[in-house]
PDB file of C-alpha atoms in Angstrom:
ATOM      1  CA  UNK Q   1     -19.626  -5.269  23.184  1.00 55.00           C
ATOM      2  CA  UNK Q   2     -20.350  -1.873  21.863  1.00 65.00           C
ATOM      3  CA  UNK Q   3     -23.484  -0.118  21.529  1.00 73.00           C
ATOM      4  CA  UNK Q   4     -24.657   0.524  17.127  1.00 81.00           C
ATOM      5  CA  UNK Q   5     -25.114   3.926  17.558  1.00 85.00           C
ATOM      6  CA  UNK Q   6     -25.034   4.477  13.980  1.00 86.00           C
ATOM      7  CA  UNK Q   7     -22.525   8.043  12.817  1.00 92.00           C
ATOM      8  CA  UNK Q   8     -24.507  11.267  11.106  1.00 93.00           C
ATOM      9  CA  UNK Q   9     -24.316  12.891   8.127  1.00 95.00           C
ATOM     10  CA  UNK Q  10     -22.195  15.353   9.570  1.00 96.00           C
ATOM     11  CA  UNK Q  11     -20.230  13.080  11.853  1.00 96.00           C
ATOM     12  CA  UNK Q  12     -19.236  11.012   8.275  1.00 97.00           C
ATOM     13  CA  UNK Q  13     -18.588  14.665   7.233  1.00 97.00           C
ATOM     14  CA  UNK Q  14     -16.740  15.412   9.282  1.00 98.00           C
ATOM     15  CA  UNK Q  15     -14.468  12.566   9.550  1.00 98.00           C
ATOM     16  CA  UNK Q  16     -13.729  12.263   5.706  1.00 97.00           C
ATOM     17  CA  UNK Q  17     -12.885  16.180   6.021  1.00 98.00           C
ATOM     18  CA  UNK Q  18      -9.715  15.308   8.536  1.00 98.00           C
ATOM     19  CA  UNK Q  19      -8.512  12.527   6.331  1.00 98.00           C
ATOM     20  CA  UNK Q  20      -8.874  14.303   2.460  1.00 96.00           C
ATOM     21  CA  UNK Q  21      -5.676  14.802   0.931  1.00 95.00           C
ATOM     22  CA  UNK Q  22      -4.458  10.859   2.950  1.00 96.00           C
ATOM     23  CA  UNK Q  23      -3.448   7.642   1.176  1.00 95.00           C
ATOM     24  CA  UNK Q  24      -3.175   4.244   2.231  1.00 95.00           C
ATOM     25  CA  UNK Q  25      -4.401   1.901   4.155  1.00 97.00           C
ATOM     26  CA  UNK Q  26      -7.849   3.028   5.881  1.00 98.00           C
ATOM     27  CA  UNK Q  27     -10.043   0.472   8.484  1.00 98.00           C
ATOM     28  CA  UNK Q  28     -12.515   1.827  10.495  1.00 98.00           C
ATOM     29  CA  UNK Q  29     -12.552  -0.094  14.626  1.00 97.00           C
ATOM     30  CA  UNK Q  30     -16.161  -1.098  15.099  1.00 94.00           C
ATOM     31  CA  UNK Q  31     -17.216  -0.869  10.921  1.00 96.00           C
ATOM     32  CA  UNK Q  32     -21.141  -1.009  11.880  1.00 95.00           C
ATOM     33  CA  UNK Q  33     -22.940  -0.552   8.898  1.00 96.00           C
ATOM     34  CA  UNK Q  34     -20.240   0.241   6.896  1.00 97.00           C
ATOM     35  CA  UNK Q  35     -21.264   3.689   5.913  1.00 96.00           C
ATOM     36  CA  UNK Q  36     -18.049   5.709   7.024  1.00 97.00           C
ATOM     37  CA  UNK Q  37     -16.131   2.991   4.839  1.00 98.00           C
ATOM     38  CA  UNK Q  38     -17.810   3.422   1.948  1.00 97.00           C
ATOM     39  CA  UNK Q  39     -17.979   7.476   2.047  1.00 96.00           C
ATOM     40  CA  UNK Q  40     -13.881   6.578   2.130  1.00 97.00           C
ATOM     41  CA  UNK Q  41     -13.680   4.330   0.001  1.00 97.00           C
ATOM     42  CA  UNK Q  42     -15.591   7.334  -2.663  1.00 95.00           C
ATOM     43  CA  UNK Q  43     -12.754   9.781  -1.181  1.00 95.00           C
ATOM     44  CA  UNK Q  44      -9.991   7.760  -2.409  1.00 95.00           C
ATOM     45  CA  UNK Q  45      -8.979   6.206   0.262  1.00 96.00           C
ATOM     46  CA  UNK Q  46      -7.217   2.288  -0.754  1.00 95.00           C
ATOM     47  CA  UNK Q  47      -8.245  -0.084   0.489  1.00 96.00           C
ATOM     48  CA  UNK Q  48     -11.060   0.746   3.217  1.00 97.00           C
ATOM     49  CA  UNK Q  49     -12.327  -2.299   5.093  1.00 97.00           C
ATOM     50  CA  UNK Q  50     -14.587  -2.690   8.430  1.00 97.00           C
ATOM     51  CA  UNK Q  51     -13.703  -4.837  10.661  1.00 97.00           C
ATOM     52  CA  UNK Q  52     -16.924  -5.770  12.875  1.00 95.00           C
ATOM     53  CA  UNK Q  53     -18.115  -8.341  14.894  1.00 94.00           C
ATOM     54  CA  UNK Q  54     -22.664  -7.721  14.510  1.00 94.00           C
ATOM     55  CA  UNK Q  55     -23.037 -10.653  12.157  1.00 96.00           C
ATOM     56  CA  UNK Q  56     -26.300  -8.717  11.250  1.00 96.00           C
ATOM     57  CA  UNK Q  57     -24.329  -5.274  10.739  1.00 96.00           C
ATOM     58  CA  UNK Q  58     -21.947  -7.162   8.670  1.00 96.00           C
ATOM     59  CA  UNK Q  59     -24.389  -8.372   6.719  1.00 96.00           C
ATOM     60  CA  UNK Q  60     -26.013  -4.830   5.869  1.00 97.00           C
ATOM     61  CA  UNK Q  61     -22.540  -3.152   5.279  1.00 97.00           C
ATOM     62  CA  UNK Q  62     -22.146  -5.894   3.246  1.00 96.00           C
ATOM     63  CA  UNK Q  63     -25.441  -5.563   1.910  1.00 97.00           C
ATOM     64  CA  UNK Q  64     -25.236  -1.506   1.065  1.00 96.00           C
ATOM     65  CA  UNK Q  65     -22.015  -2.146  -0.234  1.00 96.00           C
ATOM     66  CA  UNK Q  66     -23.445  -4.509  -3.474  1.00 96.00           C
ATOM     67  CA  UNK Q  67     -26.094  -1.661  -3.277  1.00 96.00           C
ATOM     68  CA  UNK Q  68     -23.704   1.153  -3.697  1.00 95.00           C
ATOM     69  CA  UNK Q  69     -21.692  -1.319  -6.192  1.00 96.00           C
ATOM     70  CA  UNK Q  70     -18.343  -1.652  -4.260  1.00 95.00           C
ATOM     71  CA  UNK Q  71     -18.941  -5.288  -4.256  1.00 89.00           C
ATOM     72  CA  UNK Q  72     -15.749  -6.679  -3.881  1.00 91.00           C
ATOM     73  CA  UNK Q  73     -14.396  -3.971  -3.961  1.00 95.00           C
ATOM     74  CA  UNK Q  74     -14.464  -3.106   0.161  1.00 96.00           C
ATOM     75  CA  UNK Q  75     -13.234  -5.458   2.703  1.00 94.00           C
ATOM     76  CA  UNK Q  76     -16.059  -5.762   5.895  1.00 97.00           C
ATOM     77  CA  UNK Q  77     -14.420  -8.831   8.005  1.00 96.00           C
ATOM     78  CA  UNK Q  78     -16.076 -10.591  12.147  1.00 96.00           C
ATOM     79  CA  UNK Q  79     -12.659  -9.903  13.504  1.00 94.00           C
ATOM     80  CA  UNK Q  80     -12.019  -9.001  16.839  1.00 93.00           C
ATOM     81  CA  UNK Q  81     -10.112  -5.513  16.785  1.00 93.00           C
ATOM     82  CA  UNK Q  82      -7.946  -6.468  19.314  1.00 95.00           C
ATOM     83  CA  UNK Q  83      -6.688  -9.294  17.802  1.00 95.00           C
ATOM     84  CA  UNK Q  84      -5.735  -7.762  14.234  1.00 96.00           C
ATOM     85  CA  UNK Q  85      -2.271  -6.168  13.448  1.00 96.00           C
ATOM     86  CA  UNK Q  86      -2.496  -2.732  12.501  1.00 98.00           C
ATOM     87  CA  UNK Q  87       0.941  -2.106  11.260  1.00 97.00           C
ATOM     88  CA  UNK Q  88       0.639  -1.883   7.462  1.00 97.00           C
ATOM     89  CA  UNK Q  89      -2.969   0.936   8.022  1.00 97.00           C
ATOM     90  CA  UNK Q  90      -2.433   4.765   7.487  1.00 98.00           C
ATOM     91  CA  UNK Q  91      -5.927   6.070   8.369  1.00 98.00           C
ATOM     92  CA  UNK Q  92      -7.998   4.645  11.605  1.00 98.00           C
ATOM     93  CA  UNK Q  93     -11.584   5.709  11.888  1.00 98.00           C
ATOM     94  CA  UNK Q  94     -12.681   5.090  15.170  1.00 96.00           C
ATOM     95  CA  UNK Q  95     -16.317   5.803  16.696  1.00 94.00           C
ATOM     96  CA  UNK Q  96     -15.546   3.257  19.775  1.00 91.00           C
ATOM     97  CA  UNK Q  97     -17.098   4.296  23.717  1.00 90.00           C
ATOM     98  CA  UNK Q  98     -15.223   6.254  25.849  1.00 91.00           C
ATOM     99  CA  UNK Q  99     -14.392   2.516  28.147  1.00 91.00           C
ATOM    100  CA  UNK Q 100     -12.393   1.572  24.907  1.00 92.00           C
ATOM    101  CA  UNK Q 101     -10.080   4.386  24.294  1.00 94.00           C
ATOM    102  CA  UNK Q 102      -6.795   3.318  26.796  1.00 94.00           C
ATOM    103  CA  UNK Q 103      -6.269   0.460  25.394  1.00 96.00           C
ATOM    104  CA  UNK Q 104      -6.841   1.344  22.303  1.00 97.00           C
ATOM    105  CA  UNK Q 105      -4.935   3.925  22.533  1.00 97.00           C
ATOM    106  CA  UNK Q 106      -2.264   1.695  23.474  1.00 96.00           C
ATOM    107  CA  UNK Q 107      -2.104  -1.156  21.023  1.00 97.00           C
ATOM    108  CA  UNK Q 108      -2.052   1.550  18.118  1.00 98.00           C
ATOM    109  CA  UNK Q 109       1.061   2.710  19.401  1.00 97.00           C
ATOM    110  CA  UNK Q 110       2.833  -0.145  19.540  1.00 96.00           C
ATOM    111  CA  UNK Q 111       1.073  -0.839  16.080  1.00 98.00           C
ATOM    112  CA  UNK Q 112       0.674   2.227  13.452  1.00 98.00           C
ATOM    113  CA  UNK Q 113       3.274   3.692  11.408  1.00 98.00           C
ATOM    114  CA  UNK Q 114       4.542   7.161  12.057  1.00 97.00           C
ATOM    115  CA  UNK Q 115       2.862   8.510   8.849  1.00 97.00           C
ATOM    116  CA  UNK Q 116      -0.663   7.464  10.393  1.00 98.00           C
ATOM    117  CA  UNK Q 117      -3.928   8.983  11.214  1.00 98.00           C
ATOM    118  CA  UNK Q 118      -6.358   8.426  14.071  1.00 98.00           C
ATOM    119  CA  UNK Q 119      -9.566   9.732  13.790  1.00 98.00           C
ATOM    120  CA  UNK Q 120     -11.757   9.209  16.883  1.00 97.00           C
ATOM    121  CA  UNK Q 121     -16.527  10.071  16.462  1.00 95.00           C
ATOM    122  CA  UNK Q 122     -18.252  11.022  19.339  1.00 90.00           C
ATOM    123  CA  UNK Q 123     -14.812  10.680  22.626  1.00 93.00           C
ATOM    124  CA  UNK Q 124     -11.648  12.158  22.301  1.00 96.00           C
ATOM    125  CA  UNK Q 125      -8.718   9.806  23.326  1.00 96.00           C
ATOM    126  CA  UNK Q 126      -8.733  11.270  26.715  1.00 93.00           C
ATOM    127  CA  UNK Q 127      -4.344  11.230  27.003  1.00 92.00           C
ATOM    128  CA  UNK Q 128      -3.819  12.102  23.417  1.00 96.00           C
ATOM    129  CA  UNK Q 129      -3.441  15.689  21.447  1.00 95.00           C
ATOM    130  CA  UNK Q 130      -5.575  16.003  19.460  1.00 97.00           C
ATOM    131  CA  UNK Q 131      -3.943  17.506  15.510  1.00 97.00           C
ATOM    132  CA  UNK Q 132      -7.150  18.945  14.681  1.00 97.00           C
ATOM    133  CA  UNK Q 133     -10.771  18.935  15.425  1.00 98.00           C
ATOM    134  CA  UNK Q 134     -13.635  19.747  13.805  1.00 97.00           C
ATOM    135  CA  UNK Q 135     -18.137  20.244  13.980  1.00 96.00           C
ATOM    136  CA  UNK Q 136     -19.343  20.809  17.477  1.00 94.00           C
ATOM    137  CA  UNK Q 137     -21.275  18.560  19.904  1.00 92.00           C
ATOM    138  CA  UNK Q 138     -22.306  14.926  18.714  1.00 90.00           C
ATOM    139  CA  UNK Q 139     -21.343  15.703  15.687  1.00 95.00           C
ATOM    140  CA  UNK Q 140     -17.054  16.792  16.218  1.00 96.00           C
ATOM    141  CA  UNK Q 141     -14.420  14.123  15.632  1.00 97.00           C
ATOM    142  CA  UNK Q 142     -10.335  14.498  16.513  1.00 98.00           C
ATOM    143  CA  UNK Q 143      -8.303  13.675  14.617  1.00 98.00           C
ATOM    144  CA  UNK Q 144      -4.693  12.181  16.222  1.00 98.00           C
ATOM    145  CA  UNK Q 145      -1.166  12.105  13.822  1.00 98.00           C
ATOM    146  CA  UNK Q 146       0.326   9.544  15.123  1.00 98.00           C
ATOM    147  CA  UNK Q 147       4.559  10.426  15.116  1.00 97.00           C
ATOM    148  CA  UNK Q 148       3.039  13.435  16.938  1.00 97.00           C
ATOM    149  CA  UNK Q 149       1.255  11.556  20.326  1.00 97.00           C
ATOM    150  CA  UNK Q 150       4.419   9.664  20.488  1.00 95.00           C
ATOM    151  CA  UNK Q 151       6.527  12.142  20.794  1.00 93.00           C
ATOM    152  CA  UNK Q 152       3.891  13.588  23.076  1.00 93.00           C
ATOM    153  CA  UNK Q 153       3.840  10.161  24.873  1.00 89.00           C
ATOM    154  CA  UNK Q 154       7.386   9.637  25.785  1.00 86.00           C
ATOM    155  CA  UNK Q 155       8.243  13.504  26.441  1.00 86.00           C
ATOM    156  CA  UNK Q 156       5.330  12.552  29.583  1.00 82.00           C
ATOM    157  CA  UNK Q 157       7.646   9.196  30.256  1.00 79.00           C
ATOM    158  CA  UNK Q 158      10.669  11.553  30.468  1.00 80.00           C
ATOM    159  CA  UNK Q 159       9.033  14.310  32.391  1.00 79.00           C
ATOM    160  CA  UNK Q 160       7.976  11.534  34.484  1.00 77.00           C
ATOM    161  CA  UNK Q 161      11.433   9.706  35.042  1.00 75.00           C
ATOM    162  CA  UNK Q 162      12.699  13.457  36.320  1.00 64.00           C
TER     163      UNK Q 162
END
């Protein structure tokens, strides 16, 4: 269980700025009240969906989507992020605790296509180098292009074999 902390307006803006100009399926892992998914949809990232286990937050997210006029256009699913297949996702948003980042990094590298971008909020992935970053302090977000991350990880693996 990860404690719920809503994203600030600046975190949302920074996250979506790092996804500007991109296309394809966009998911928020641990989508909370849905604000990042709503904003992604507004900015043309479609389909946009969130995975969340907390039933109260799912209810709130669906209410917010309905209130914004997006009922049936955005999906919020009660699914464990460890059990979903992300192979068709091109944009992944992750605002999760640091302890979840190492195992999540392994899952993302195994499943995401080369052209995928991961945007992390609050905490970076400790073993990945970001392709770009935006904001400062609590509002900072990090973008990782999976093709570059794979190249970096493979390079480290080859060096350790020498």
